[in-house]
PDB file of C-alpha atoms in Angstrom:
ATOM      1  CA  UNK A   1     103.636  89.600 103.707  1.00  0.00           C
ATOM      2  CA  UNK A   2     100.855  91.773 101.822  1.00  0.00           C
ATOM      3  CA  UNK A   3      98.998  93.911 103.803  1.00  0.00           C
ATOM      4  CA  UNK A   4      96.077  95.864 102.341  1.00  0.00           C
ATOM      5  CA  UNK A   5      94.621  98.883 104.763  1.00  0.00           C
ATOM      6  CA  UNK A   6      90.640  99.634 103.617  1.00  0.00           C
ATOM      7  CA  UNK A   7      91.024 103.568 104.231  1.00  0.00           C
ATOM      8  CA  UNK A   8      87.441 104.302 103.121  1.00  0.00           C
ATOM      9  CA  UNK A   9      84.539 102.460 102.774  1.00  0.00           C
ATOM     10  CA  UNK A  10      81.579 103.296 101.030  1.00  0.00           C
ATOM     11  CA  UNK A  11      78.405 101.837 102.625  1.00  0.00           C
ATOM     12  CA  UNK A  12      76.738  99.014 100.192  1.00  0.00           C
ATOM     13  CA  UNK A  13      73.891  99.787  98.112  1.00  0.00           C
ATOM     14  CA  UNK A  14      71.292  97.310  98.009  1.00  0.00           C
ATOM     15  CA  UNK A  15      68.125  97.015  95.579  1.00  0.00           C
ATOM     16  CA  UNK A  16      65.338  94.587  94.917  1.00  0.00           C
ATOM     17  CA  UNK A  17      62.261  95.065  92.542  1.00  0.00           C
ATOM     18  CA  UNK A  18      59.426  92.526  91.693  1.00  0.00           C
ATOM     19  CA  UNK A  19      59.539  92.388  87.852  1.00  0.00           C
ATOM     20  CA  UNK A  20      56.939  89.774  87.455  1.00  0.00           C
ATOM     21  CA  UNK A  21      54.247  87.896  89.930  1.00  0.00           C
ATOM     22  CA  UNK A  22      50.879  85.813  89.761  1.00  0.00           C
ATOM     23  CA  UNK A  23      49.576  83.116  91.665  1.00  0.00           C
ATOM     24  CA  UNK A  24      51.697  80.571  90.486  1.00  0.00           C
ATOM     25  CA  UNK A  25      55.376  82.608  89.438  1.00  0.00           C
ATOM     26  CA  UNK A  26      57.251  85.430  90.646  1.00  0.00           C
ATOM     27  CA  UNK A  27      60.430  86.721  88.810  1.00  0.00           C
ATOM     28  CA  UNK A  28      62.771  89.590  90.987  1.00  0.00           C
ATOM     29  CA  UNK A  29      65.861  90.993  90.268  1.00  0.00           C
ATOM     30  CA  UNK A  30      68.315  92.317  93.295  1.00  0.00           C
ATOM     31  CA  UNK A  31      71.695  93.884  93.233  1.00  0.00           C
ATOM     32  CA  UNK A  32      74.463  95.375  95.674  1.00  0.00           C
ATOM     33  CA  UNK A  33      77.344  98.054  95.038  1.00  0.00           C
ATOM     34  CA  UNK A  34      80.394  97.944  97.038  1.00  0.00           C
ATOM     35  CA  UNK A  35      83.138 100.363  96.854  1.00  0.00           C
ATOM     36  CA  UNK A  36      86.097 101.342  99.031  1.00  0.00           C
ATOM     37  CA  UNK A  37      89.681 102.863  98.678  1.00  0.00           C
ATOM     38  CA  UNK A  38      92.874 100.664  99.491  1.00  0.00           C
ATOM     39  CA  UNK A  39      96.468 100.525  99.810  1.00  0.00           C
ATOM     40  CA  UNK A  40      98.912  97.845  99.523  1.00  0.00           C
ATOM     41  CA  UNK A  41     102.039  97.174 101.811  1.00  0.00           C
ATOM     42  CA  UNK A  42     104.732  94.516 101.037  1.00  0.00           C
ATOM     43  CA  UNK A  43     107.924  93.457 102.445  1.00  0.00           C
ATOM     44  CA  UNK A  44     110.258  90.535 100.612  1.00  0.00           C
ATOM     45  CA  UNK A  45     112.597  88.217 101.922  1.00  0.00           C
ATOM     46  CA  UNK A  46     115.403  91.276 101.113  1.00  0.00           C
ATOM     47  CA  UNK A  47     113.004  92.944 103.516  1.00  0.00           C
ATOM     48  CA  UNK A  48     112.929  95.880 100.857  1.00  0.00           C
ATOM     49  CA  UNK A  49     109.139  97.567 101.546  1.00  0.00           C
ATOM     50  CA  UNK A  50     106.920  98.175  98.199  1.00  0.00           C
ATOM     51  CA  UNK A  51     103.867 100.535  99.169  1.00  0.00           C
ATOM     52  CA  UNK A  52     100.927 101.418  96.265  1.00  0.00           C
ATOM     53  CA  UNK A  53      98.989 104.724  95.680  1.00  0.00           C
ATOM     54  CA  UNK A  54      95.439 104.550  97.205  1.00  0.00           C
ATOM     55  CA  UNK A  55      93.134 102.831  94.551  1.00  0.00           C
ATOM     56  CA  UNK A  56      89.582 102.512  94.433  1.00  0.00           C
ATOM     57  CA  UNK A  57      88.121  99.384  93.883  1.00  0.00           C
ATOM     58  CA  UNK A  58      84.575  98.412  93.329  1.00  0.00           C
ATOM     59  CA  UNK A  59      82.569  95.199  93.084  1.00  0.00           C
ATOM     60  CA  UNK A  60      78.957  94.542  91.962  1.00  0.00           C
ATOM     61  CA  UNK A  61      76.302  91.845  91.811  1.00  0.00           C
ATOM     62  CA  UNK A  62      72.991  91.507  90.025  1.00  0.00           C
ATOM     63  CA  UNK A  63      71.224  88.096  90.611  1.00  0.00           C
ATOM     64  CA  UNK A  64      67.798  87.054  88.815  1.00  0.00           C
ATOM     65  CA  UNK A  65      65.399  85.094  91.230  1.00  0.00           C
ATOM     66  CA  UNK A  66      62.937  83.054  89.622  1.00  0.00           C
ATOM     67  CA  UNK A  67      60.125  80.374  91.077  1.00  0.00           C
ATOM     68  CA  UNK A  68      56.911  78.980  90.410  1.00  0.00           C
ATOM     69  CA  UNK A  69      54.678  76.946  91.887  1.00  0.00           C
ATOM     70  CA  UNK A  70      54.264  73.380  90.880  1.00  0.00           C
ATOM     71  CA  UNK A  71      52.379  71.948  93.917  1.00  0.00           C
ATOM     72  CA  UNK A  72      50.245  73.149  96.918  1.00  0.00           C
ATOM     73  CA  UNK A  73      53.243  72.317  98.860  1.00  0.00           C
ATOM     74  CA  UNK A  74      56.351  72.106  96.085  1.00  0.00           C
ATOM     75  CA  UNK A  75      57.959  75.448  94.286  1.00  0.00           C
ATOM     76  CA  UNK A  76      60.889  75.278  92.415  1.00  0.00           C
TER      77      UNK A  76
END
């Protein structure tokens, strides 16, 4: 089995800006850090027990947002 303990975790850091908006478009751009620090624990059928160093791993996201308005009542 693989077992992976989160020892630290680093809250996640979340922004969002505007870039672009008028009546009819808006553009914004958003992204998120994650990091934390990990070990790993495994045991095979031998049941001989493999451990890792601590390692930090991170993740991050960016996503574009884009709409406009084609209707009164439609935006895509």
């Amino acid at each position: 089995t693989l077992l992976a303990l989160a020892v630290l975790a680093a809250a996640s850091s979340v922004n969002a800006a505007e870039i672009y908006a008028n009546d009819t478009t808006a553009v914004k751009l958003k992204g998120e850090v994650d990091a934390y620090l990990a070990t790993t624990k495994s045991t095979n059928t031998a049941q001989v027990e493999t451990k890792t160093d601590p390692d930090v791993n991170v993740w991050g996201k960016i996503q574009l947002d884009a709409e406009t308005k084609l209707t009164d009542t439609l935006k895509a």
